[in-house]
PDB file of C-alpha atoms in Angstrom:
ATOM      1  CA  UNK A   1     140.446  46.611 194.069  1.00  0.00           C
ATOM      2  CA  UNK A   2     140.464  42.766 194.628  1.00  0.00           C
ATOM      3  CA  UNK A   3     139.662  42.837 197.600  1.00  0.00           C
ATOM      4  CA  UNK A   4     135.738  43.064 197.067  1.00  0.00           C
ATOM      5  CA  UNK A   5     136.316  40.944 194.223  1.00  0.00           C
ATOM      6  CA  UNK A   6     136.061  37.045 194.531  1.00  0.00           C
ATOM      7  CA  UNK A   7     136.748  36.070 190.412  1.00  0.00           C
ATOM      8  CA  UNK A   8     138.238  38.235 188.061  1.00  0.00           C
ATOM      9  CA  UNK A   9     138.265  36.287 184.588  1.00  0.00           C
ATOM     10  CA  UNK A  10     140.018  38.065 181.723  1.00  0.00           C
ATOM     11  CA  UNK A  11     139.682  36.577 177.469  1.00  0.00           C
ATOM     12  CA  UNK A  12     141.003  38.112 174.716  1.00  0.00           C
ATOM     13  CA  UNK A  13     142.450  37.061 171.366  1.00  0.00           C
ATOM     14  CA  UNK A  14     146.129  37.607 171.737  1.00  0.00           C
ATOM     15  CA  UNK A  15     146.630  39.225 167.882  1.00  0.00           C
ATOM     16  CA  UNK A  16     143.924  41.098 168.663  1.00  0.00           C
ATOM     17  CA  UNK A  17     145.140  45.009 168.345  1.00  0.00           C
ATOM     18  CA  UNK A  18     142.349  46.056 170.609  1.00  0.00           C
ATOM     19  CA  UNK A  19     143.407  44.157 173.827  1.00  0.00           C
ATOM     20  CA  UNK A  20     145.286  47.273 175.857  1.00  0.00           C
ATOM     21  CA  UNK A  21     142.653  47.692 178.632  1.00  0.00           C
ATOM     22  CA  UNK A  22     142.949  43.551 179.270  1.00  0.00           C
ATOM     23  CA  UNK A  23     146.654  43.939 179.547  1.00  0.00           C
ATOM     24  CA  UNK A  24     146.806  46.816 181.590  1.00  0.00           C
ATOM     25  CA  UNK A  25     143.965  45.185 184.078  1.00  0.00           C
ATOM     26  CA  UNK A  26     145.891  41.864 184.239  1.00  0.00           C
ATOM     27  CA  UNK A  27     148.870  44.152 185.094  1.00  0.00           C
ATOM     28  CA  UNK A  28     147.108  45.721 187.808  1.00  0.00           C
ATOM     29  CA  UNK A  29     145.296  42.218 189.163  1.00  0.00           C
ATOM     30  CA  UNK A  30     149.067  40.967 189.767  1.00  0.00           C
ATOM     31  CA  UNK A  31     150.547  43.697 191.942  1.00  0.00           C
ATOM     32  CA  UNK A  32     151.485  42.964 195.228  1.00  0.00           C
ATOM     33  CA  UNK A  33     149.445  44.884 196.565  1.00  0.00           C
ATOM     34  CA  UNK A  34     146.311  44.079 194.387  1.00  0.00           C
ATOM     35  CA  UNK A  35     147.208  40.378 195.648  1.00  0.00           C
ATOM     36  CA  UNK A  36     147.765  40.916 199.572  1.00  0.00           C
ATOM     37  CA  UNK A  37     144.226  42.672 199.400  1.00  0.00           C
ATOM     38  CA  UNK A  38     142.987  39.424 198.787  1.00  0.00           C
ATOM     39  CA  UNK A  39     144.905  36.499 197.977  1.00  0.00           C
ATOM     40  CA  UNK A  40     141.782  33.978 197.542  1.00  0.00           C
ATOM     41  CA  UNK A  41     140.970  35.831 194.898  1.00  0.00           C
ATOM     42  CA  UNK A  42     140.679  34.043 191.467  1.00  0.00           C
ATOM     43  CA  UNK A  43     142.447  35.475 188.607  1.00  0.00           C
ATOM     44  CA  UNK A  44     141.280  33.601 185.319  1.00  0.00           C
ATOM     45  CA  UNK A  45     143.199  34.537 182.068  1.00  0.00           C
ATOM     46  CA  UNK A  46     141.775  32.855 178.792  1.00  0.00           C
ATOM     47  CA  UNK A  47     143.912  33.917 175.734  1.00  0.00           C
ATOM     48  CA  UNK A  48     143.873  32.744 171.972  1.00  0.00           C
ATOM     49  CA  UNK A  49     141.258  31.836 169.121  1.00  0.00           C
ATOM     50  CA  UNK A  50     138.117  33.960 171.655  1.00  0.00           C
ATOM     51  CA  UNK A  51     136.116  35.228 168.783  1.00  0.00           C
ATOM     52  CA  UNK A  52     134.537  37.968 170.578  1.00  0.00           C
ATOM     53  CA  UNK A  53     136.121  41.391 171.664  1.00  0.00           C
ATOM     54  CA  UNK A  54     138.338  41.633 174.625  1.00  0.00           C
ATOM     55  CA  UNK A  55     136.450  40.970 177.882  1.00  0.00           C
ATOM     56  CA  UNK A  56     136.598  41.215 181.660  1.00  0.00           C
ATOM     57  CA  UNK A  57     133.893  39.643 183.875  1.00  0.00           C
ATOM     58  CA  UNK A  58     134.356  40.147 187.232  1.00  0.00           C
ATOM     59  CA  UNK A  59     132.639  38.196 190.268  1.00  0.00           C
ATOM     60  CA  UNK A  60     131.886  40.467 193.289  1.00  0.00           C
ATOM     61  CA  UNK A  61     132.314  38.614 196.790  1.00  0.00           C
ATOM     62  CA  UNK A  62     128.306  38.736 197.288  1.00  0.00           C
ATOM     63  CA  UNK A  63     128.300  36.735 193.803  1.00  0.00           C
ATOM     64  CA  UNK A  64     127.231  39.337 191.256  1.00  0.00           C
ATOM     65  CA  UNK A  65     128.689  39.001 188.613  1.00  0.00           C
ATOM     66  CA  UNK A  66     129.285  41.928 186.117  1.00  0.00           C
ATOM     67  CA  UNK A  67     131.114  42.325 182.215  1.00  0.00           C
ATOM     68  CA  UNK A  68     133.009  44.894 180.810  1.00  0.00           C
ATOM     69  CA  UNK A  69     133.938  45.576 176.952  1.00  0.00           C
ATOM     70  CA  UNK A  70     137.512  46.157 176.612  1.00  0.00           C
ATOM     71  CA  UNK A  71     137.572  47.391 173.701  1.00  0.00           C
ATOM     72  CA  UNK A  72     135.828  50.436 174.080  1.00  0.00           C
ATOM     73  CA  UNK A  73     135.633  50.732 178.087  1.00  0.00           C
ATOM     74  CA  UNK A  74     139.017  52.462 179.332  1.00  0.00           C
ATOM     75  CA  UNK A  75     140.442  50.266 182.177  1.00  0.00           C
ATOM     76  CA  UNK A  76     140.633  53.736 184.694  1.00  0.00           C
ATOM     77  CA  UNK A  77     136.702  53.865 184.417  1.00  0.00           C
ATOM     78  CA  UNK A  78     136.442  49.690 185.113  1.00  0.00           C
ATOM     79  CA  UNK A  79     139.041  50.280 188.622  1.00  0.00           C
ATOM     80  CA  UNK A  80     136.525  53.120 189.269  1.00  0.00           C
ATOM     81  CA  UNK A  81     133.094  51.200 189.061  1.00  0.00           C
ATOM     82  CA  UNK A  82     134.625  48.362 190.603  1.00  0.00           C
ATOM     83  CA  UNK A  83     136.039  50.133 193.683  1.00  0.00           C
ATOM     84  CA  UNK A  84     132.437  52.307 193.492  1.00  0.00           C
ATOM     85  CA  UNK A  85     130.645  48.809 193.987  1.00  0.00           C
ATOM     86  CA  UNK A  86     133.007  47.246 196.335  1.00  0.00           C
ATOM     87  CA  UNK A  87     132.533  51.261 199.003  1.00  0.00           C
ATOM     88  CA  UNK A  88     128.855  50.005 198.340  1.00  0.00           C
ATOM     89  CA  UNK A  89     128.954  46.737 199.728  1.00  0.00           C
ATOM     90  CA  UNK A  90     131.343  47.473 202.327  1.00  0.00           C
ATOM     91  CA  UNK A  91     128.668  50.148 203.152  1.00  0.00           C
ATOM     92  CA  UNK A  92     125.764  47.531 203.154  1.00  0.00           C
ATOM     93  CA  UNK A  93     128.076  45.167 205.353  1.00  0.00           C
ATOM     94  CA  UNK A  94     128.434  47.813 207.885  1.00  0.00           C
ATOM     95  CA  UNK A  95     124.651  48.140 208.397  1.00  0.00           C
ATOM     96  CA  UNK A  96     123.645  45.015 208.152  1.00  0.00           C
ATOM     97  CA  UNK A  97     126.299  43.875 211.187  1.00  0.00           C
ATOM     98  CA  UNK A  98     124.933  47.095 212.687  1.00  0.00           C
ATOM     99  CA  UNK A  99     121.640  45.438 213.278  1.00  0.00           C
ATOM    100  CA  UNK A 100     120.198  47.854 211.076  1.00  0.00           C
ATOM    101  CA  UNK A 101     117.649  47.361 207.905  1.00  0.00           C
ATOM    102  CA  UNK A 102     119.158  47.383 204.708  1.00  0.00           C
ATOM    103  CA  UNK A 103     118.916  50.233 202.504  1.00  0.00           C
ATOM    104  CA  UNK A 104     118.149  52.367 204.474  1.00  0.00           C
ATOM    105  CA  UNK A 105     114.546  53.851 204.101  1.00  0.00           C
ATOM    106  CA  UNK A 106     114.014  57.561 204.721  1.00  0.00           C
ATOM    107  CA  UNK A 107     110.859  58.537 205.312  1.00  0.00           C
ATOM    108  CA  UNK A 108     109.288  61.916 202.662  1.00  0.00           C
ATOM    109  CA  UNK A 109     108.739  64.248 205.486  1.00  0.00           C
ATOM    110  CA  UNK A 110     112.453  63.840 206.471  1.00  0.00           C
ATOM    111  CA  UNK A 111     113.421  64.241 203.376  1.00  0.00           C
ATOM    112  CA  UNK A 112     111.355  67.197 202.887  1.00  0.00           C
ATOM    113  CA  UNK A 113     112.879  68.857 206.221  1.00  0.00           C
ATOM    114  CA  UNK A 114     114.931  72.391 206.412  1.00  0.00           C
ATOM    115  CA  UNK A 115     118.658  72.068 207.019  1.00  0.00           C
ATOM    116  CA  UNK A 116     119.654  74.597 209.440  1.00  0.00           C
ATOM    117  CA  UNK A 117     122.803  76.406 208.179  1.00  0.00           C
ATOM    118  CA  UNK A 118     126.241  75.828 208.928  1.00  0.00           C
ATOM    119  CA  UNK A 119     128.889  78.630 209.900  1.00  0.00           C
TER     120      UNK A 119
END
């Protein structure tokens, strides 16, 4: 997961009850194996008197930048739209070293075409 990731910056109010998916994401941000993915990334934690609810902002390694509620987004469905992104980019990296345009245009009439079936 951090390896498409360049900043990862997690706040919460430690009494806060509602902190379980910044715990769990921490958790998962220092794993060995999170870490070997990519060591240069940045892993921010700001705990104590943060008066709004739990957070996670995460920094993608073309610079978007993109923040996630804690408190009502599970952390399973944050690891999946990160990792979604990160296939995307990869995706957009391939083409672009490729040689080819970026995103791909099809033209209508292609897209209008018969598939021949399959056996």
């Amino acid at each position: 997961m951090l390896k498409f990731l360049s900043r990862v910056k997690v706040e919460f109010n430690a009494l806060d009850p509602r902190t379980a998916s910044c715990m769990e994401f921490l958790a998962q941000c220092n794993s060995r194996k999170a870490k070997e993915s990519n060591p240069a990334c940045e892993v921010e934690v700001k705990r104590g008197n943060v008066e709004h609810p739990p957070q996670i902002t995460v920094t993608f390694v073309n610079g978007v930048e993109e923040a996630f509620d804690a408190t009502s987004t599970p952390v399973h469905r944050i690891t999946k739209m990160i990792l979604e992104k990160g296939q995307l980019l990869e995706t957009e990296q391939m083409f672009r070293e490729a040689g080819e345009q970026w995103p791909v245009i099809i033209p209508d009439e292609e897209l209008s075409q018969h598939a021949p079936g399959t056996k």
